[in-house]
């Protein structure tokens, strides 16, 4: 079964500092990994994905993620956090054995202080 | 660019009432996934359709049913509503059953009183 885990409920970072939101995955076969962001009372916005290729994936709003096969991780990163980055972040995996539905992690709330 | 449309955006119902949520895919998208996100929770997969046929089923209660129509829009029908059904309901659409990107709609917020 495919799954992702986000070990941190909340991440706090000061504006201008680098941020990391952690995600580990457990899949059978090749992983298809995604990051989404959700602002209060809003839908899910796609940030980036890893399907194959370079381990460093660049996405929207200056975010990037590093795929690490040996550590089964797909951490989300940004070199310099903005207050407007404060939101709920979901790591997700596509269930390639089950209709390609998206399986989400529990989410990590990011707070960026000015 | 056209996005996924969900209607209504907000819905308030009483317990034991019924509700119908609608999802209109991006043009040429033939696959629809429904997810339920309870307060403070991650989205959970409910059910999906490809080419008007159910393709996968998740944690969808028996009180709920869904279908996909010839124009590929989908409707989620919810009966005998319970307080615990209060949630944000997303649909996501894509082309085919593959790793193609799923595009999420803005969601319908259902409140059961």
PDB file of C-alpha atoms in Angstrom:
ATOM      1  CA  UNK A   1       0.000   0.000   0.000  1.00  0.00           C
ATOM      2  CA  UNK A   2       1.137   3.519  -0.768  1.00  0.00           C
ATOM      3  CA  UNK A   3       1.461   6.027   2.034  1.00  0.00           C
ATOM      4  CA  UNK A   4       3.192   9.215   3.023  1.00  0.00           C
ATOM      5  CA  UNK A   5       4.033  10.496   6.458  1.00  0.00           C
ATOM      6  CA  UNK A   6       4.541  14.041   7.607  1.00  0.00           C
ATOM      7  CA  UNK A   7       6.221  13.840  10.993  1.00  0.00           C
ATOM      8  CA  UNK A   8       5.645  17.456  11.983  1.00  0.00           C
ATOM      9  CA  UNK A   9       2.220  18.872  12.752  1.00  0.00           C
ATOM     10  CA  UNK A  10       3.628  22.386  12.671  1.00  0.00           C
ATOM     11  CA  UNK A  11       6.743  24.158  11.509  1.00  0.00           C
ATOM     12  CA  UNK A  12       7.673  27.646  12.659  1.00  0.00           C
ATOM     13  CA  UNK A  13      10.204  29.749  10.809  1.00  0.00           C
ATOM     14  CA  UNK A  14      11.173  33.409  10.689  1.00  0.00           C
ATOM     15  CA  UNK A  15      10.651  35.363   7.518  1.00  0.00           C
ATOM     16  CA  UNK A  16      13.742  35.293   5.352  1.00  0.00           C
ATOM     17  CA  UNK A  17      15.007  32.036   6.825  1.00  0.00           C
ATOM     18  CA  UNK A  18      15.050  28.782   4.878  1.00  0.00           C
ATOM     19  CA  UNK A  19      12.207  26.390   5.508  1.00  0.00           C
ATOM     20  CA  UNK A  20      11.865  22.622   5.281  1.00  0.00           C
ATOM     21  CA  UNK A  21       8.679  20.608   5.555  1.00  0.00           C
ATOM     22  CA  UNK A  22       9.376  16.924   5.881  1.00  0.00           C
ATOM     23  CA  UNK A  23       7.755  13.994   4.126  1.00  0.00           C
ATOM     24  CA  UNK A  24       8.641  10.331   3.944  1.00  0.00           C
ATOM     25  CA  UNK A  25       6.981   7.815   1.699  1.00  0.00           C
ATOM     26  CA  UNK A  26       6.292   4.117   1.549  1.00  0.00           C
ATOM     27  CA  UNK A  27       5.393   2.737  -1.844  1.00  0.00           C
ATOM     28  CA  UNK A  28       5.579  -0.442  -3.848  1.00  0.00           C
ATOM     29  CA  UNK A  29       7.098   0.360  -7.174  1.00  0.00           C
ATOM     30  CA  UNK A  30       8.047   3.770  -8.431  1.00  0.00           C
ATOM     31  CA  UNK A  31       6.894   6.688  -6.296  1.00  0.00           C
ATOM     32  CA  UNK A  32       4.819   9.479  -7.775  1.00  0.00           C
ATOM     33  CA  UNK A  33       5.018  12.228  -5.195  1.00  0.00           C
ATOM     34  CA  UNK A  34       3.342  15.591  -4.902  1.00  0.00           C
ATOM     35  CA  UNK A  35       3.176  18.630  -2.671  1.00  0.00           C
ATOM     36  CA  UNK A  36       0.026  20.707  -2.288  1.00  0.00           C
ATOM     37  CA  UNK A  37      -0.675  23.857  -0.302  1.00  0.00           C
ATOM     38  CA  UNK A  38      -3.984  24.819   1.241  1.00  0.00           C
ATOM     39  CA  UNK A  39      -4.842  28.283   2.510  1.00  0.00           C
ATOM     40  CA  UNK A  40      -7.704  28.745   5.022  1.00  0.00           C
ATOM     41  CA  UNK A  41     -11.087  27.866   3.553  1.00  0.00           C
ATOM     42  CA  UNK A  42      -9.519  27.344   0.161  1.00  0.00           C
ATOM     43  CA  UNK A  43      -8.905  24.442  -2.162  1.00  0.00           C
ATOM     44  CA  UNK A  44      -5.722  22.530  -2.763  1.00  0.00           C
ATOM     45  CA  UNK A  45      -3.086  24.191  -4.893  1.00  0.00           C
ATOM     46  CA  UNK A  46      -0.488  22.104  -6.670  1.00  0.00           C
ATOM     47  CA  UNK A  47       3.111  23.047  -5.856  1.00  0.00           C
ATOM     48  CA  UNK A  48       5.288  20.425  -7.477  1.00  0.00           C
ATOM     49  CA  UNK A  49       5.657  16.766  -8.336  1.00  0.00           C
ATOM     50  CA  UNK A  50       8.264  14.064  -8.734  1.00  0.00           C
ATOM     51  CA  UNK A  51       7.678  11.407 -11.340  1.00  0.00           C
ATOM     52  CA  UNK A  52      11.138  10.631 -12.588  1.00  0.00           C
ATOM     53  CA  UNK A  53      14.343  12.426 -13.466  1.00  0.00           C
ATOM     54  CA  UNK A  54      16.276  14.924 -11.388  1.00  0.00           C
ATOM     55  CA  UNK A  55      16.046  14.455  -7.676  1.00  0.00           C
ATOM     56  CA  UNK A  56      15.645  18.193  -7.129  1.00  0.00           C
ATOM     57  CA  UNK A  57      12.255  19.325  -8.316  1.00  0.00           C
ATOM     58  CA  UNK A  58      11.399  22.987  -8.673  1.00  0.00           C
ATOM     59  CA  UNK A  59       7.848  24.153  -8.290  1.00  0.00           C
ATOM     60  CA  UNK A  60       5.603  27.141  -7.835  1.00  0.00           C
ATOM     61  CA  UNK A  61       6.237  30.181  -5.607  1.00  0.00           C
ATOM     62  CA  UNK A  62       9.936  29.403  -5.198  1.00  0.00           C
ATOM     63  CA  UNK A  63       9.406  26.009  -3.590  1.00  0.00           C
ATOM     64  CA  UNK A  64      11.485  22.978  -4.381  1.00  0.00           C
ATOM     65  CA  UNK A  65      11.627  19.424  -3.138  1.00  0.00           C
ATOM     66  CA  UNK A  66      14.393  16.882  -2.949  1.00  0.00           C
ATOM     67  CA  UNK A  67      13.631  13.274  -3.724  1.00  0.00           C
ATOM     68  CA  UNK A  68      15.889  10.918  -1.775  1.00  0.00           C
ATOM     69  CA  UNK A  69      15.390   7.279  -2.638  1.00  0.00           C
ATOM     70  CA  UNK A  70      17.716   5.866   0.000  1.00  0.00           C
ATOM     71  CA  UNK A  71      15.950   7.779   2.761  1.00  0.00           C
ATOM     72  CA  UNK A  72      12.513   7.473   1.128  1.00  0.00           C
ATOM     73  CA  UNK A  73      12.014  11.166   1.658  1.00  0.00           C
ATOM     74  CA  UNK A  74      10.563  14.028  -0.347  1.00  0.00           C
ATOM     75  CA  UNK A  75      11.129  17.137   1.760  1.00  0.00           C
ATOM     76  CA  UNK A  76       9.730  20.479   0.665  1.00  0.00           C
ATOM     77  CA  UNK A  77      12.121  23.409   0.844  1.00  0.00           C
ATOM     78  CA  UNK A  78      12.325  27.112   0.207  1.00  0.00           C
ATOM     79  CA  UNK A  79      15.490  29.193   0.581  1.00  0.00           C
ATOM     80  CA  UNK A  80      13.781  32.250   2.037  1.00  0.00           C
ATOM     81  CA  UNK A  81      10.370  32.046   3.696  1.00  0.00           C
ATOM     82  CA  UNK A  82       7.668  34.683   3.308  1.00  0.00           C
ATOM     83  CA  UNK A  83       4.870  35.462   5.737  1.00  0.00           C
ATOM     84  CA  UNK A  84       2.483  34.693   2.896  1.00  0.00           C
ATOM     85  CA  UNK A  85       3.821  31.119   2.801  1.00  0.00           C
ATOM     86  CA  UNK A  86       1.959  30.438   6.050  1.00  0.00           C
ATOM     87  CA  UNK A  87      -0.501  27.687   5.164  1.00  0.00           C
ATOM     88  CA  UNK A  88      -1.201  23.974   5.424  1.00  0.00           C
ATOM     89  CA  UNK A  89       1.058  21.771   3.317  1.00  0.00           C
ATOM     90  CA  UNK A  90       0.218  18.262   2.199  1.00  0.00           C
ATOM     91  CA  UNK A  91       2.605  15.685   0.842  1.00  0.00           C
ATOM     92  CA  UNK A  92       0.855  13.138  -1.350  1.00  0.00           C
ATOM     93  CA  UNK A  93       1.459  10.009  -3.367  1.00  0.00           C
ATOM     94  CA  UNK A  94      -0.483   8.586  -6.270  1.00  0.00           C
ATOM     95  CA  UNK A  95      -1.747   5.070  -5.711  1.00  0.00           C
ATOM     96  CA  UNK A  96      -0.655   3.493  -8.962  1.00  0.00           C
ATOM     97  CA  UNK A  97      -2.126   0.152  -7.968  1.00  0.00           C
ATOM     98  CA  UNK A  98      -5.511   1.576  -7.064  1.00  0.00           C
ATOM     99  CA  UNK A  99      -6.978   3.755  -9.762  1.00  0.00           C
ATOM    100  CA  UNK A 100      -4.309   6.409  -9.339  1.00  0.00           C
ATOM    101  CA  UNK A 101      -6.130   8.119  -6.511  1.00  0.00           C
ATOM    102  CA  UNK A 102      -4.160  10.592  -4.399  1.00  0.00           C
ATOM    103  CA  UNK A 103      -3.227   9.577  -0.884  1.00  0.00           C
ATOM    104  CA  UNK A 104      -2.418  12.514   1.351  1.00  0.00           C
ATOM    105  CA  UNK A 105      -0.239  12.891   4.400  1.00  0.00           C
ATOM    106  CA  UNK A 106      -1.692  14.352   7.553  1.00  0.00           C
ATOM    107  CA  UNK A 107      -0.507  17.822   6.651  1.00  0.00           C
ATOM    108  CA  UNK A 108       1.980  20.232   8.207  1.00  0.00           C
ATOM    109  CA  UNK A 109       0.978  23.717   9.215  1.00  0.00           C
ATOM    110  CA  UNK A 110       3.661  26.248   8.403  1.00  0.00           C
ATOM    111  CA  UNK A 111       3.849  29.489  10.356  1.00  0.00           C
ATOM    112  CA  UNK A 112       6.202  32.176   9.084  1.00  0.00           C
ATOM    113  CA  UNK A 113       6.775  35.013  11.525  1.00  0.00           C
ATOM    114  CA  UNK A 114       7.615  38.514  10.368  1.00  0.00           C
TER     115      UNK A 114
ATOM    116  CA  UNK B   1      -7.550  28.565 -18.514  1.00  0.00           C
ATOM    117  CA  UNK B   2     -10.659  26.694 -17.474  1.00  0.00           C
ATOM    118  CA  UNK B   3     -10.540  25.078 -14.073  1.00  0.00           C
ATOM    119  CA  UNK B   4     -12.543  22.472 -12.241  1.00  0.00           C
ATOM    120  CA  UNK B   5     -15.901  23.835 -11.152  1.00  0.00           C
ATOM    121  CA  UNK B   6     -17.742  22.662  -8.094  1.00  0.00           C
ATOM    122  CA  UNK B   7     -21.204  23.688  -7.054  1.00  0.00           C
ATOM    123  CA  UNK B   8     -22.462  24.769  -4.730  1.00  0.00           C
ATOM    124  CA  UNK B   9     -19.475  26.269  -2.945  1.00  0.00           C
ATOM    125  CA  UNK B  10     -21.273  26.267   0.374  1.00  0.00           C
ATOM    126  CA  UNK B  11     -24.181  24.169   1.551  1.00  0.00           C
ATOM    127  CA  UNK B  12     -25.997  24.038   4.861  1.00  0.00           C
ATOM    128  CA  UNK B  13     -28.281  21.127   5.623  1.00  0.00           C
ATOM    129  CA  UNK B  14     -30.098  19.678   8.575  1.00  0.00           C
ATOM    130  CA  UNK B  15     -29.510  16.182   9.900  1.00  0.00           C
ATOM    131  CA  UNK B  16     -31.244  13.461   7.902  1.00  0.00           C
ATOM    132  CA  UNK B  17     -31.575  15.696   4.860  1.00  0.00           C
ATOM    133  CA  UNK B  18     -30.051  14.950   1.479  1.00  0.00           C
ATOM    134  CA  UNK B  19     -27.446  16.873  -0.494  1.00  0.00           C
ATOM    135  CA  UNK B  20     -26.118  16.766  -4.020  1.00  0.00           C
ATOM    136  CA  UNK B  21     -22.667  18.067  -4.860  1.00  0.00           C
ATOM    137  CA  UNK B  22     -21.605  18.652  -8.432  1.00  0.00           C
ATOM    138  CA  UNK B  23     -18.241  18.617 -10.149  1.00  0.00           C
ATOM    139  CA  UNK B  24     -17.588  19.889 -13.661  1.00  0.00           C
ATOM    140  CA  UNK B  25     -14.226  18.775 -15.063  1.00  0.00           C
ATOM    141  CA  UNK B  26     -11.797  20.715 -17.131  1.00  0.00           C
ATOM    142  CA  UNK B  27     -12.677  20.188 -20.815  1.00  0.00           C
ATOM    143  CA  UNK B  28     -11.460  16.835 -22.149  1.00  0.00           C
ATOM    144  CA  UNK B  29     -10.927  15.456 -18.663  1.00  0.00           C
ATOM    145  CA  UNK B  30     -12.723  12.129 -18.408  1.00  0.00           C
ATOM    146  CA  UNK B  31     -11.762  11.049 -14.894  1.00  0.00           C
ATOM    147  CA  UNK B  32     -13.157  12.394 -11.646  1.00  0.00           C
ATOM    148  CA  UNK B  33     -12.031  11.723  -8.084  1.00  0.00           C
ATOM    149  CA  UNK B  34     -13.974  12.754  -4.978  1.00  0.00           C
ATOM    150  CA  UNK B  35     -12.294  13.512  -1.643  1.00  0.00           C
ATOM    151  CA  UNK B  36     -13.638  14.439   1.769  1.00  0.00           C
ATOM    152  CA  UNK B  37     -11.667  16.660   4.134  1.00  0.00           C
ATOM    153  CA  UNK B  38     -12.993  16.834   7.662  1.00  0.00           C
ATOM    154  CA  UNK B  39     -12.057  19.703   9.991  1.00  0.00           C
ATOM    155  CA  UNK B  40      -8.345  19.617  10.702  1.00  0.00           C
ATOM    156  CA  UNK B  41      -7.882  16.452   8.663  1.00  0.00           C
ATOM    157  CA  UNK B  42      -6.234  15.450   5.438  1.00  0.00           C
ATOM    158  CA  UNK B  43      -8.369  14.771   2.370  1.00  0.00           C
ATOM    159  CA  UNK B  44      -9.637  11.194   2.165  1.00  0.00           C
ATOM    160  CA  UNK B  45     -10.481   9.499  -1.086  1.00  0.00           C
ATOM    161  CA  UNK B  46     -14.138   8.585  -1.539  1.00  0.00           C
ATOM    162  CA  UNK B  47     -14.718   7.351  -5.064  1.00  0.00           C
ATOM    163  CA  UNK B  48     -13.581   7.836  -8.650  1.00  0.00           C
ATOM    164  CA  UNK B  49     -14.970   7.491 -12.145  1.00  0.00           C
ATOM    165  CA  UNK B  50     -13.381   6.997 -15.523  1.00  0.00           C
ATOM    166  CA  UNK B  51     -15.403   7.212 -18.693  1.00  0.00           C
ATOM    167  CA  UNK B  52     -18.640   7.153 -16.686  1.00  0.00           C
ATOM    168  CA  UNK B  53     -17.761   3.936 -14.895  1.00  0.00           C
ATOM    169  CA  UNK B  54     -16.706   3.654 -11.274  1.00  0.00           C
ATOM    170  CA  UNK B  55     -12.974   3.029 -11.271  1.00  0.00           C
ATOM    171  CA  UNK B  56     -12.120   2.901  -7.587  1.00  0.00           C
ATOM    172  CA  UNK B  57     -13.844   3.110  -4.246  1.00  0.00           C
ATOM    173  CA  UNK B  58     -12.528   4.348  -0.948  1.00  0.00           C
ATOM    174  CA  UNK B  59     -14.047   5.216   2.371  1.00  0.00           C
ATOM    175  CA  UNK B  60     -17.407   6.287   1.016  1.00  0.00           C
ATOM    176  CA  UNK B  61     -20.359   5.609   3.329  1.00  0.00           C
ATOM    177  CA  UNK B  62     -23.244   3.527   2.030  1.00  0.00           C
ATOM    178  CA  UNK B  63     -25.444   6.621   2.457  1.00  0.00           C
ATOM    179  CA  UNK B  64     -23.471   8.284  -0.312  1.00  0.00           C
ATOM    180  CA  UNK B  65     -23.624   7.494  -3.984  1.00  0.00           C
ATOM    181  CA  UNK B  66     -22.067   9.080  -7.014  1.00  0.00           C
ATOM    182  CA  UNK B  67     -22.144   8.911 -10.757  1.00  0.00           C
ATOM    183  CA  UNK B  68     -20.518  10.401 -13.800  1.00  0.00           C
ATOM    184  CA  UNK B  69     -22.629  11.612 -16.664  1.00  0.00           C
ATOM    185  CA  UNK B  70     -22.170  11.607 -20.422  1.00  0.00           C
ATOM    186  CA  UNK B  71     -20.668  15.099 -20.344  1.00  0.00           C
ATOM    187  CA  UNK B  72     -18.212  13.794 -17.709  1.00  0.00           C
ATOM    188  CA  UNK B  73     -19.536  15.920 -14.895  1.00  0.00           C
ATOM    189  CA  UNK B  74     -20.051  14.027 -11.673  1.00  0.00           C
ATOM    190  CA  UNK B  75     -22.510  14.271  -8.813  1.00  0.00           C
ATOM    191  CA  UNK B  76     -22.072  13.085  -5.246  1.00  0.00           C
ATOM    192  CA  UNK B  77     -25.402  12.309  -3.611  1.00  0.00           C
ATOM    193  CA  UNK B  78     -25.519  12.221   0.155  1.00  0.00           C
ATOM    194  CA  UNK B  79     -28.531  11.015   2.081  1.00  0.00           C
ATOM    195  CA  UNK B  80     -29.484  10.800   5.761  1.00  0.00           C
ATOM    196  CA  UNK B  81     -26.891  13.433   6.524  1.00  0.00           C
ATOM    197  CA  UNK B  82     -25.130  13.238   9.843  1.00  0.00           C
ATOM    198  CA  UNK B  83     -23.236  15.888  11.785  1.00  0.00           C
ATOM    199  CA  UNK B  84     -20.013  14.067  10.974  1.00  0.00           C
ATOM    200  CA  UNK B  85     -20.572  14.614   7.267  1.00  0.00           C
ATOM    201  CA  UNK B  86     -19.689  18.275   7.738  1.00  0.00           C
ATOM    202  CA  UNK B  87     -16.551  18.669   5.678  1.00  0.00           C
ATOM    203  CA  UNK B  88     -14.960  20.164   2.619  1.00  0.00           C
ATOM    204  CA  UNK B  89     -15.616  18.000  -0.415  1.00  0.00           C
ATOM    205  CA  UNK B  90     -13.169  18.224  -3.274  1.00  0.00           C
ATOM    206  CA  UNK B  91     -13.268  16.760  -6.690  1.00  0.00           C
ATOM    207  CA  UNK B  92     -10.213  16.390  -8.863  1.00  0.00           C
ATOM    208  CA  UNK B  93     -10.191  15.692 -12.568  1.00  0.00           C
ATOM    209  CA  UNK B  94      -7.662  14.388 -15.035  1.00  0.00           C
ATOM    210  CA  UNK B  95      -7.306  12.582 -18.326  1.00  0.00           C
ATOM    211  CA  UNK B  96      -7.450   8.814 -18.143  1.00  0.00           C
ATOM    212  CA  UNK B  97      -6.304   6.622 -15.291  1.00  0.00           C
ATOM    213  CA  UNK B  98      -2.626   7.355 -15.103  1.00  0.00           C
ATOM    214  CA  UNK B  99      -0.141   9.555 -13.342  1.00  0.00           C
ATOM    215  CA  UNK B 100      -1.361  12.597 -15.212  1.00  0.00           C
ATOM    216  CA  UNK B 101      -1.753  15.543 -12.916  1.00  0.00           C
ATOM    217  CA  UNK B 102      -5.029  15.786 -11.054  1.00  0.00           C
ATOM    218  CA  UNK B 103      -6.556  19.255 -10.966  1.00  0.00           C
ATOM    219  CA  UNK B 104      -8.515  20.001  -7.827  1.00  0.00           C
ATOM    220  CA  UNK B 105     -11.664  22.050  -7.674  1.00  0.00           C
ATOM    221  CA  UNK B 106     -12.210  24.735  -5.013  1.00  0.00           C
ATOM    222  CA  UNK B 107     -14.346  22.414  -2.935  1.00  0.00           C
ATOM    223  CA  UNK B 108     -17.864  22.456  -1.525  1.00  0.00           C
ATOM    224  CA  UNK B 109     -18.108  23.178   2.162  1.00  0.00           C
ATOM    225  CA  UNK B 110     -20.978  21.181   3.612  1.00  0.00           C
ATOM    226  CA  UNK B 111     -22.260  22.051   7.051  1.00  0.00           C
ATOM    227  CA  UNK B 112     -24.767  19.720   8.678  1.00  0.00           C
ATOM    228  CA  UNK B 113     -26.682  21.235  11.576  1.00  0.00           C
TER     229      UNK B 113
END
